XYZ file of C-alpha atoms in Angstrom:
614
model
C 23.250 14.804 -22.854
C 23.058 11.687 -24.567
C 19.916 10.412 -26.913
C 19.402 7.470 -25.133
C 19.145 6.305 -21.282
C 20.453 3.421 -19.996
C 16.757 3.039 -17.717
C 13.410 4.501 -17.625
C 11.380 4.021 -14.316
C 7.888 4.995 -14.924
C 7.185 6.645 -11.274
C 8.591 7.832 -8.456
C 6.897 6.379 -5.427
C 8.877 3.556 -3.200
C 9.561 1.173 -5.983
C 10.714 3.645 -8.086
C 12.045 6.037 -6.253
C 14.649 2.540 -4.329
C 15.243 1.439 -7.940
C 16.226 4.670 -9.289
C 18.612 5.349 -6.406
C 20.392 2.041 -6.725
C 20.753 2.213 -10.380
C 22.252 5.586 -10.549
C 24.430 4.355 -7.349
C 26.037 2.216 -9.946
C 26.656 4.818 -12.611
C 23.566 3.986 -14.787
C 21.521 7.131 -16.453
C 17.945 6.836 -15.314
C 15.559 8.863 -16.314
C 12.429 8.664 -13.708
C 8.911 10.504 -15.126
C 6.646 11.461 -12.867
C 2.948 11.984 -13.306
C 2.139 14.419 -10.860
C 3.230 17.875 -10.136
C 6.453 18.330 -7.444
C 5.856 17.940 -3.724
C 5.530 20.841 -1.325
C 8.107 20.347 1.411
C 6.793 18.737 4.562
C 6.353 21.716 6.779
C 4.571 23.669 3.991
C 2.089 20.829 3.631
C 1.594 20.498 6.868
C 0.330 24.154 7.173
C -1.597 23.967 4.218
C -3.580 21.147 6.013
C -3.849 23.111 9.229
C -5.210 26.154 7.349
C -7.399 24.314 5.462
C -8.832 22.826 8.776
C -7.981 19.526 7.587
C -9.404 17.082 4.905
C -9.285 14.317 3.013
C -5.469 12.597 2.669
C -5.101 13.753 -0.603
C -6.374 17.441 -0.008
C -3.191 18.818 1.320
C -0.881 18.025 -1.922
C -0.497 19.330 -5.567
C -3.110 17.624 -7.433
C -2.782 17.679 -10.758
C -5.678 17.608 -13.381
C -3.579 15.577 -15.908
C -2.917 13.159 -13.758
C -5.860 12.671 -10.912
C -5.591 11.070 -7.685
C -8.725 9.211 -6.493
C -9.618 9.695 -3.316
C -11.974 8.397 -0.266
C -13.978 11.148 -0.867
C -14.653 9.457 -4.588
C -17.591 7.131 -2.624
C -20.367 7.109 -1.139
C -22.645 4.877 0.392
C -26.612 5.003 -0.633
C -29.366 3.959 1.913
C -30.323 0.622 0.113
C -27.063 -0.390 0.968
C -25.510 0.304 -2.372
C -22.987 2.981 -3.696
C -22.215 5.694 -5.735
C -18.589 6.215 -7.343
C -17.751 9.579 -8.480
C -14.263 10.871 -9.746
C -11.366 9.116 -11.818
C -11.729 5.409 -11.117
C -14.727 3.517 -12.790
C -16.264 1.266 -10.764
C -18.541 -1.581 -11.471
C -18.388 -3.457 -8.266
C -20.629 -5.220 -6.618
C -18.616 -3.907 -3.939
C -16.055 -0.767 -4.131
C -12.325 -0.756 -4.440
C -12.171 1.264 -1.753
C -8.632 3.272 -1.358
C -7.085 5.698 -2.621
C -3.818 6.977 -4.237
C -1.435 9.999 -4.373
C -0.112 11.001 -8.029
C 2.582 13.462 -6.711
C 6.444 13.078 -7.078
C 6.995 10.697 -3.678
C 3.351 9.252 -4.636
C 1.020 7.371 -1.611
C 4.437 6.860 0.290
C 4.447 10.317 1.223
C 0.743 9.823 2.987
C 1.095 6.743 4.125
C 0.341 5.523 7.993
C 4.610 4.571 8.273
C 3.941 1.039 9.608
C 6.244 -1.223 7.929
C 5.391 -4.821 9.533
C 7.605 -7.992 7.141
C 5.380 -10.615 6.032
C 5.029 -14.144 7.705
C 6.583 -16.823 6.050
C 2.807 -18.015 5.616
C 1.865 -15.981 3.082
C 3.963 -16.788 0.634
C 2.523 -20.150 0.330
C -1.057 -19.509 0.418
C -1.859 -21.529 -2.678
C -0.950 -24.375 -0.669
C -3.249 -23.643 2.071
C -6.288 -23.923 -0.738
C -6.930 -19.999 -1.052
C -4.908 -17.311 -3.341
C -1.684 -18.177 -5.217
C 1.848 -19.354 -3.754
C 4.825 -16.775 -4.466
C 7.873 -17.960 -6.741
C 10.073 -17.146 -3.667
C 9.909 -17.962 -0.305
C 10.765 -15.601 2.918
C 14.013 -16.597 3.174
C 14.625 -15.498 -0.553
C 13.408 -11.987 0.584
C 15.066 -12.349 3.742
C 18.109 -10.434 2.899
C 16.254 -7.653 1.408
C 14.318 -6.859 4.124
C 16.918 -5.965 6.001
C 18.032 -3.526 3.617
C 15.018 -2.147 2.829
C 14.872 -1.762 6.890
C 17.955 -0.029 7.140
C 16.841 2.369 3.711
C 13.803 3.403 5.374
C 15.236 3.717 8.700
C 12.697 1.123 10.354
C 12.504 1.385 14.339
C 10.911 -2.128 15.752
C 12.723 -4.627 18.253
C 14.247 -7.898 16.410
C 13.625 -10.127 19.671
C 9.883 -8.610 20.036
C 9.329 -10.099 15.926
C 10.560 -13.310 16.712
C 8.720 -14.342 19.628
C 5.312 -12.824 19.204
C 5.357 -12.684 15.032
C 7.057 -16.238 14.710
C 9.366 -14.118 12.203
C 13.121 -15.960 11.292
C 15.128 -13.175 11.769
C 19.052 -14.142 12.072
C 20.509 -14.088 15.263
C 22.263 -10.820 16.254
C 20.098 -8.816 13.967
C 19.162 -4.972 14.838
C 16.676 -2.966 13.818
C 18.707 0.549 12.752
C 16.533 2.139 15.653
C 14.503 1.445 18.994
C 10.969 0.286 18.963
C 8.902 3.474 18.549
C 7.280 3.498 22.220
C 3.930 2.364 23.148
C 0.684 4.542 23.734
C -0.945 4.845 26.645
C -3.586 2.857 25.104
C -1.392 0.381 24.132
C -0.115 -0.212 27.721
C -3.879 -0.026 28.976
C -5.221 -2.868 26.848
C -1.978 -4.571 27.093
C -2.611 -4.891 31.340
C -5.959 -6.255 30.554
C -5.505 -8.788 27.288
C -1.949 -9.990 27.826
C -2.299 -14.129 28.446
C -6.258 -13.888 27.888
C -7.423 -15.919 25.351
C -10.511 -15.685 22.796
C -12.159 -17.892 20.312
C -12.156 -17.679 16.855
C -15.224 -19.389 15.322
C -13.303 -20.639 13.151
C -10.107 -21.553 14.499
C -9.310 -25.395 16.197
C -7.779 -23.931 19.161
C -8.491 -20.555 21.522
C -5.770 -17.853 20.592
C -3.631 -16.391 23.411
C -3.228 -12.416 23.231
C -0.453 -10.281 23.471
C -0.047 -6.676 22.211
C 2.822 -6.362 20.112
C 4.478 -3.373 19.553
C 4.380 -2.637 15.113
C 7.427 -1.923 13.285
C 7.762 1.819 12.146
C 9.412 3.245 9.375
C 9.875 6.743 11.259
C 12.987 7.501 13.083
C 12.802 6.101 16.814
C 15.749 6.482 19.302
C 19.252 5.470 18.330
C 19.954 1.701 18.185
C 23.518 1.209 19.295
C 23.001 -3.023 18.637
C 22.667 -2.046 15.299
C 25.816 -2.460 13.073
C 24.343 -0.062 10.295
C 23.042 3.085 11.134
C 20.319 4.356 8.815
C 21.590 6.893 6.574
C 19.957 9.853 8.373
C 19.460 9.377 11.805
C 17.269 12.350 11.935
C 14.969 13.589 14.668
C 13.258 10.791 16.485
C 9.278 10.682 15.784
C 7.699 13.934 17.901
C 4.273 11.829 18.145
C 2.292 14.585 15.927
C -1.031 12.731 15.303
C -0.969 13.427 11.501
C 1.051 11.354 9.871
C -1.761 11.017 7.261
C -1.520 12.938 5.289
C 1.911 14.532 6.599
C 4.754 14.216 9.308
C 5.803 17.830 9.860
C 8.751 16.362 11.220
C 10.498 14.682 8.484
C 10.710 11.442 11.028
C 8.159 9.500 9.171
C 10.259 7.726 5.741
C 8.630 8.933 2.223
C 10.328 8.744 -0.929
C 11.867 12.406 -1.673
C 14.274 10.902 1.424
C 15.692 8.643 -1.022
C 15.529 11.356 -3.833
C 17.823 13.065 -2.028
C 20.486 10.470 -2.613
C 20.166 10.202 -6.420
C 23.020 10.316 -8.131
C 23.931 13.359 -10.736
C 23.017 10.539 -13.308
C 19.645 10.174 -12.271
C 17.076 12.747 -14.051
C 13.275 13.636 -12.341
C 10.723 14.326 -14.619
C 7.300 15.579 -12.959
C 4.103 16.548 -14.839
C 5.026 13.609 -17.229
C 2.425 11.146 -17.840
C 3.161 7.865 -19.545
C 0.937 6.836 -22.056
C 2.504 3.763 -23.784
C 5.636 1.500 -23.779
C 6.847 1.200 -27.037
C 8.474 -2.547 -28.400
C 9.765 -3.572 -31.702
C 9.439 -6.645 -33.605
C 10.997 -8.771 -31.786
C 9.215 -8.007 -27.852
C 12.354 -5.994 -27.014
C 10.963 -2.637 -25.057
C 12.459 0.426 -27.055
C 11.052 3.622 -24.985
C 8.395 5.518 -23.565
C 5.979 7.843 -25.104
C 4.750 10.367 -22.439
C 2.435 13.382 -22.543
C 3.675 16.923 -20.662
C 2.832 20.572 -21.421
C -0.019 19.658 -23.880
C 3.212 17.899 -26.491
C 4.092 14.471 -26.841
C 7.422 13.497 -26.200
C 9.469 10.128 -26.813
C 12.518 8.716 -24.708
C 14.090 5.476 -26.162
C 16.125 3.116 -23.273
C 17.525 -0.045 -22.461
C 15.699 -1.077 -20.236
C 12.053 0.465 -18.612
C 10.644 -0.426 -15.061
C 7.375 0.409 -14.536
C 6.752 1.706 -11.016
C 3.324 3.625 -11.353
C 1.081 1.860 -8.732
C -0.808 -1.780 -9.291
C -3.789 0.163 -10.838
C -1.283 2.244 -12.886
C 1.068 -0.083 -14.109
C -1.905 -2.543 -15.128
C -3.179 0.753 -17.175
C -0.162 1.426 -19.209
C 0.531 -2.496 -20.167
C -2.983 -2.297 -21.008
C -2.662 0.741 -22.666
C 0.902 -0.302 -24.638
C -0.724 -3.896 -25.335
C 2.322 -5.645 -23.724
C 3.079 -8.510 -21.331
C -0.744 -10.242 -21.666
C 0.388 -13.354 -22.914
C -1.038 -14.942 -19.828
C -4.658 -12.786 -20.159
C -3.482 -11.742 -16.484
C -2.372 -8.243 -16.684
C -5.169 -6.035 -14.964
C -6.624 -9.332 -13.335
C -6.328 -10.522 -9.676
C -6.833 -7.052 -8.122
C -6.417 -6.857 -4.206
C -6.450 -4.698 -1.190
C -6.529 -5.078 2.769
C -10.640 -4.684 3.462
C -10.292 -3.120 7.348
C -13.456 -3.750 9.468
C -13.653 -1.683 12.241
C -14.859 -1.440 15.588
C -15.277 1.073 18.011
C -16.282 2.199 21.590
C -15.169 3.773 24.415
C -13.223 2.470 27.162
C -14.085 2.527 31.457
C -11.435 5.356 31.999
C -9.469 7.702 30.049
C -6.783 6.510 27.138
C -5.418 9.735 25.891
C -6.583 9.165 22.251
C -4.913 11.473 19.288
C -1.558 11.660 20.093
C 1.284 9.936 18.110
C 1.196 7.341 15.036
C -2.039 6.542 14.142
C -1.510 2.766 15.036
C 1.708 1.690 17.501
C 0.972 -1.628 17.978
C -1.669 -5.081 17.360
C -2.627 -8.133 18.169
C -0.678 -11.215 15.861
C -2.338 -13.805 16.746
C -5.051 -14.381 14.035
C -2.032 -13.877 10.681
C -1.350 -17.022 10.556
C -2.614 -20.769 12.360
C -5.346 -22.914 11.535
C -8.413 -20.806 11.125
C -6.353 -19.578 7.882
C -8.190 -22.732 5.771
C -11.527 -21.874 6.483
C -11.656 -18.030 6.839
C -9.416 -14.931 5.688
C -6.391 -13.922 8.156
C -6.036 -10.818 9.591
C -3.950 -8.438 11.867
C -5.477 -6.433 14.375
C -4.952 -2.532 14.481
C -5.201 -0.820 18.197
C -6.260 2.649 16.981
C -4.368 5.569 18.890
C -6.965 7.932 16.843
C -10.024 7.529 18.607
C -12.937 7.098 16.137
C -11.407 9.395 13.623
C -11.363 6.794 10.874
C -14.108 4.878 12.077
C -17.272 7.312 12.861
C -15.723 10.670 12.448
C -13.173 13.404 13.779
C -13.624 15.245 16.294
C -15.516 17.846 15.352
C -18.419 15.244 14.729
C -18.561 14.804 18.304
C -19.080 18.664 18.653
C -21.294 19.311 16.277
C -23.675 16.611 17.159
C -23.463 18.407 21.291
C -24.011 21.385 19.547
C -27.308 20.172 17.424
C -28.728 18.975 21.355
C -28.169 22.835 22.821
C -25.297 21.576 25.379
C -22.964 24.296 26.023
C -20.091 26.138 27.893
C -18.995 23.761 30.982
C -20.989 21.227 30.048
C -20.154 21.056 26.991
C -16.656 20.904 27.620
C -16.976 18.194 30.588
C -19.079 16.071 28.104
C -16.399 16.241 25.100
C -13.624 15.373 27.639
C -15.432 12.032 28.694
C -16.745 11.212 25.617
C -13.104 11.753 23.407
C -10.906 10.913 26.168
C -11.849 6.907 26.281
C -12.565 6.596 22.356
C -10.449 3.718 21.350
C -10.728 1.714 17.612
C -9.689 -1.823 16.694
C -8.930 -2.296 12.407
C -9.074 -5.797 11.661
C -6.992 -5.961 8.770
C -8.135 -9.134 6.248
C -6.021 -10.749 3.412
C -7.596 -11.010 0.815
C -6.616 -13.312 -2.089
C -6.017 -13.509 -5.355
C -9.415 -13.912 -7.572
C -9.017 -13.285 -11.695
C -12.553 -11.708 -11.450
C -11.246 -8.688 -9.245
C -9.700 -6.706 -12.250
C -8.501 -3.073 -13.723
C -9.534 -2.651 -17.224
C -9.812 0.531 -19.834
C -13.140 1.934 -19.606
C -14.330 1.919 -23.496
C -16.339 5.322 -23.436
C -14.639 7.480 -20.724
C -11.348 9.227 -20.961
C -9.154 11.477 -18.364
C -8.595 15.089 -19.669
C -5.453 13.944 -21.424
C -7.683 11.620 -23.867
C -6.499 8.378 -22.194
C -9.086 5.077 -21.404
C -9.655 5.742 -17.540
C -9.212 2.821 -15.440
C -12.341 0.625 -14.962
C -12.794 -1.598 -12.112
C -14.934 -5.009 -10.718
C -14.315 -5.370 -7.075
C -15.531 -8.340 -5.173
C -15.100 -9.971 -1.211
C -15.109 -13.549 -1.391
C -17.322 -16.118 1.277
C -13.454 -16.671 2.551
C -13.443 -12.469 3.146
C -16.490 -12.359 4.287
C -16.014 -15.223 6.654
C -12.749 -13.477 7.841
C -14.766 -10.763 8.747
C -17.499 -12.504 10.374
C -14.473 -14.045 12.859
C -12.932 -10.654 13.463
C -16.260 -9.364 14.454
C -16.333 -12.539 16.926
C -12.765 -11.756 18.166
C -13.745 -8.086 18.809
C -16.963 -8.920 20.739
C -14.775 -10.496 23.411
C -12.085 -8.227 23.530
C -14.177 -5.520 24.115
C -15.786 -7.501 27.193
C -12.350 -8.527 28.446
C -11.729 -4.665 28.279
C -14.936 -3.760 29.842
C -15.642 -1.017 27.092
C -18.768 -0.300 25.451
C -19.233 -1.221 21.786
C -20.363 1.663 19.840
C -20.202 -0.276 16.418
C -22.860 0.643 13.759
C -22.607 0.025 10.341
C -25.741 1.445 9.146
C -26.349 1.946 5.210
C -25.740 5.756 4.073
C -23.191 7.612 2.978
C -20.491 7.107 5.537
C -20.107 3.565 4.314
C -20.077 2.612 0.650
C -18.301 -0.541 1.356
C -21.527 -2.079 3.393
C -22.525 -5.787 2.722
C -24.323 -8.536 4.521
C -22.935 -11.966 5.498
C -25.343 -14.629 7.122
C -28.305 -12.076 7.947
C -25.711 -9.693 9.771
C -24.423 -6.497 8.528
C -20.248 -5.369 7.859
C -18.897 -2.647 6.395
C -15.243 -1.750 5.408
C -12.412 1.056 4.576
C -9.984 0.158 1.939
C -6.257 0.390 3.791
C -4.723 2.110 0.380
C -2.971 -1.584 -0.274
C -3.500 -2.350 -3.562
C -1.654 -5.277 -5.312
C -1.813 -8.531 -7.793
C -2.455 -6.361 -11.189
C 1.158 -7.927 -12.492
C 1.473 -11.180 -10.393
C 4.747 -12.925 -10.500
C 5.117 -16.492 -11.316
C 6.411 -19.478 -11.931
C 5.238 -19.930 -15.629
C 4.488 -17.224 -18.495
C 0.872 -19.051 -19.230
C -0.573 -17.946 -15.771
C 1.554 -14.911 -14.369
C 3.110 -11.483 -15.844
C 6.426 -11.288 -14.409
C 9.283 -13.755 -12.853
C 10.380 -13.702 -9.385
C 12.441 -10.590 -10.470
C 9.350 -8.331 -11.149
C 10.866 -8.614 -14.540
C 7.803 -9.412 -17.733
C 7.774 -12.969 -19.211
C 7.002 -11.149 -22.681
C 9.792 -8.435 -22.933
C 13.156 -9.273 -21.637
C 14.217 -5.691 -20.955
C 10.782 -4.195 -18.964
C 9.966 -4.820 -15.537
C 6.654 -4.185 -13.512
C 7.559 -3.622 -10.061
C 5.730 -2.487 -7.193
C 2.603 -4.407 -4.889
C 0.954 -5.858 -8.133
C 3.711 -7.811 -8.678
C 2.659 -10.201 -5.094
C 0.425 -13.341 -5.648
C -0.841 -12.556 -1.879
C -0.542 -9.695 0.554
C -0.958 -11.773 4.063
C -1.771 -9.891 6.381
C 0.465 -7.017 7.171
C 1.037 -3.190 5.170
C 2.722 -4.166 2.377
C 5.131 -1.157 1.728
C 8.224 -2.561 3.398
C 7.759 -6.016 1.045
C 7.490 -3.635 -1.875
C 10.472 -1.982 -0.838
C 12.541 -5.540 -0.472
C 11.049 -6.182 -3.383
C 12.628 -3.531 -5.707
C 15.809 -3.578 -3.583
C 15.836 -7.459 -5.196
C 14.862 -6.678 -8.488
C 17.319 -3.725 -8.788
C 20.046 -6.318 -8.450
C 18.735 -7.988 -10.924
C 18.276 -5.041 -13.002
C 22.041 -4.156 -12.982
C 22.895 -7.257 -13.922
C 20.625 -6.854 -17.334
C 22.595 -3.732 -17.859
C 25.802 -5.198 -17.400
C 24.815 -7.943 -20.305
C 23.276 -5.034 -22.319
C 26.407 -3.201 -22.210
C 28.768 -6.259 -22.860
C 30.181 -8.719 -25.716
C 28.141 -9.239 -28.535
C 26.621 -13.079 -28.466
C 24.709 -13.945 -32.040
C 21.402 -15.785 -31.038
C 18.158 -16.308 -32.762
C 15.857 -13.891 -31.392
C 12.786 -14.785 -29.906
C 9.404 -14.658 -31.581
C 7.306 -12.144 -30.541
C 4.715 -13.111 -28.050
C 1.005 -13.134 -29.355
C -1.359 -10.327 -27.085
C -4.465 -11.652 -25.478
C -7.628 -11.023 -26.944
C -8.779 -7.629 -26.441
C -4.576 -6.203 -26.036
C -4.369 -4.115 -28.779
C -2.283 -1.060 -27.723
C -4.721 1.785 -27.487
C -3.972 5.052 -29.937
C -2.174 7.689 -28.382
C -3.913 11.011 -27.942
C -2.424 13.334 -30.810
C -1.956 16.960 -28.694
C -2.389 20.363 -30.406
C 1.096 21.047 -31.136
C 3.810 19.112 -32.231
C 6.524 17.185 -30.091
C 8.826 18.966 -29.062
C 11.265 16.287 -28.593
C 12.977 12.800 -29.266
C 15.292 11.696 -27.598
């Protein structure tokens, strides 16, 4: 096999896992490494889990030591209202970073909830609208790619449904490669008693009109025969299991070892193989990859190298490699989706835990007005009861059990009390602020000797206010649904991301959507990559993935990603092509200077030597 590879992608997640796929599609040799061990197949997770009697999202998977995956169970809240962090992430809030992330081969796209909503044309221009940073591309630039992505993940929404109620410009005579995945029964429920009501926002001009919108899926739904290209494996339709996190037994549910299984024969996997630095020469040009695996160091040299870790990763190993921080931005503008909750139970019965976790929302609040004075947000109808919100099941029980109720009664009180449990996630953009960062933590290391990430995590007044309006929103939809509000957010452990805005209490999840680490930009002096994902500083090395966007809006940002490295894979080719071309004589380019505080950090030395270069 030959020395060198034409690409190295650093991770096989989405990003990766798209780029690799199209590269090798085109007869380039990519080598992908992979920090975390090989995935189980679906159905064997999904037993695990079962036999386990469930867990946290991450429990059900391969963890490896080498390369850990922080978890929810990381946090906890304390009762003054503060919290404790525990595991691999450092945290110096004030506030946590509170998701997660899966370091497996297929990474957090094999846990995640499948919904796959595009972005508004909105929020790519939220620098004009005085909060975050505007993208170097507009929607229509993505446009394109979002219907591939769509068709590579196998996305099941309705075209006409995105258009009318989302506002989205989707070109005429567009499909979706399947059906709409069908509403709940909650869904149809709240959508009898909220369709044409209106509600205030506080702090919105004008009342907003409701409608429950069914959410774009990327799980297989029924056959679209509008749709001129099929998905590439039609599959079995989505059998409504209830667990898609942390697993579809199924297989309907899209996650990135789908994709693997297109790879070309010039496309190489790696697993157990952590990257530790990116290696340039004199010049900026990116050489190779230094990774640690099997207690040896080992050295690949390439072309070209895509970094496709995660936003917290890929800020780690620029940090780590002392690369790209020209503009003192790499690690900096740190950003997830902060989910309020509320919860209660309805008059009657909804049928709670069956299906996707989430099948369809309320649009009206991602965009409009109200976006100047308070964060957006897109609300989540729950099909999980309070699962995510106060507890599974079994806390119900347990709590019947602790009063002495039992037998018939027991079982008569569980089926009221579960049966109407319904949840609404209010799902907040939250924008770019420098102060939200990733650095190296100076003192500790992860068992392979490497600077564990450190982080300071913030929510803005325009957050907080955001949440203040959802809570206002939520107050009147549960009176137009006549259900009672069991919302607490009471200081302990169940909620380490508690705060206070204007004398009233809020608490929040993180929704596992982390992005801005490696924003893209117009200029090199404020951003770390170009609209291509590709670095200011080094020609031939790309940081792709969600902390590449200057905003998130409002909706799960996987499907973005996805168009995202779809684009940038284009783009990618192309660089090979010139690689591999004539010869054209120029001056080089004089190595960029590193920010203050850049140096690369010194590789961990392991007990034996490599045992290869190549």
């Amino acid at each position: 096999m030959s020395a060198r590879w034409d690409a190295v992608v650093v991770g096989a997640g989405f990003a990766g896992s798209l780029v690799a796929e199209r590269l090798g599609a085109q007869g380039w040799r990519v080598l992908v490494l992979e920090a975390g061990h090989p995935a189980r197949p679906a159905a064997a997770t999904a037993t695990a889990y079962r036999a386990a009697g469930g867990g946290t999202p991450t429990s059900p998977y391969p963890l490896s030591e080498d390369a850990p995956s922080p978890d929810v169970g990381d946090l906890a809240g304390r009762p003054d209202g503060g919290f404790d962090a525990t595991g691999y992430l450092v945290q110096h809030g004030p506030l946590p970073y509170a998701s997660g992330y899966l370091r497996v081969n297929g990474g957090t796209g094999l846990l995640w909830t499948g919904l796959a909503p595009r972005m508004h044309p909105e929020d790519f221009r939220t620098g004009d609208l005085g909060h975050g940073r505007n993208w170097p591309i507009g929607y229509h630039d993505l446009e394109p790619y979002y219907r591939l992505a769509e068709r590579e993940l196998g996305v099941a929404a309705d075209a006409d449904q995105q258009r009318e109620a989302v506002g989205l410009p989707i070109p005429d005579g567009y499909a979706f490669p399947t059906r709409a995945i069908p509403a709940s029964y909650l869904d149809r429920r709240l959508a009898r008693a909220l369709d044409g009501r209106t509600v205030r926002d506080p702090a919105a001009p004008e009342a907003a009109s409701l409608a429950v919108v069914p959410t774009p899926h990327a799980r297989h739904g029924l056959p679209n025969r509008r749709a001129g290209d099929a998905p590439h494996e039609p599959g079995t339709p989505c059998a409504g299991s209830a667990s898609c996190v942390p697993i579809c037994p199924s297989g309907a549910k899209y996650t990135p070892l789908r994709t693997q299984a297109r790879w070309a024969p010039t496309v190489e996997l790696r697993t157990d193989a952590v990257a530790a630095r990116v290696l340039a020469d004199g010049t900026g040009r990116i050489t190779g990859v230094d990774y640690l695996s099997g207690g040896a160091a080992h050295r690949v040299e390439a072309d070209l190298v895509v970094l496709a870790a995660h936003a917290i990763e890929n800020a780690r190993l620029l940090l780590l490699s002392g690369l790209a921080n020209r503009s003192d931005q790499v690690g900096r503008n740190l950003m997830d989706h902060p989910a309020l909750l509320t919860w209660g139970l309805m008059p009657d019965p909804v049928g709670p835990y069956r299906g996707p976790g989430s099948t369809s929302g309320l649009e009206a609040f991602r965009f409009g007005g109200g976006r100047t004075r308070r964060a957006p947000f897109r609300v989540e109808i729950g099909n999980w009861g309070w699962s995510w919100a106060a507890g599974p099941p079994q806390v119900e029980v347990a709590e019947l059990l602790a009063a002495g109720v039992r037998g018939k009664e027991l079982r008569e009180r569980l089926g009221d009390r579960l049966g109407r449990q319904f949840a609404l996630q209010f799902e907040l953009e939250q924008p770019a602020d420098p102060a939200n960062r990733v650095t190296l933590d100076p003192d500790r290391r992860d068992r392979l000797g490497l600077p564990r990430p450190a982080l300071h995590y913030d929510l803005s007044p325009y957050v907080r206010r955001g949440m203040a309006s959802a809570r206002a929103v939520s107050d009147q939809l549960f009176a137009l649904l006549g259900a009672e509000d069991h919302t607490r957010y009471e200081a302990g452990p169940r909620w380490p991301g508690r705060l206070e805005h204007e004398g009233r209490p809020y608490a929040y999840r993180g929704a596992g959507h982390a992005g801005g680490t490696h924003l893209m930009g117009d200029s090199p002096t404020d951003s770390v990559v170009d609209q291509w994902q590709r670095c200011w500083d080094h020609p031939n090395l790309y940081a792709v993935g969600c902390g590449s966007m200057p905003s998130l809006g409002t909706s799960n940002p996987s499907l973005t990603m996805a168009a995202l490295a779809l684009r940038s894979a284009d783009r990618i080719h192309r660089d090979l092509l010139a690689l591999h071309g004539p010869v054209t004589i120029a001056e080089p380019a004089a190595p960029a200077a590193p920010a203050a505080g850049a140096a690369p950090v010194d590789l961990p030395v392991p007990a034996r030597r490599p045992t290869e270069s190549r």
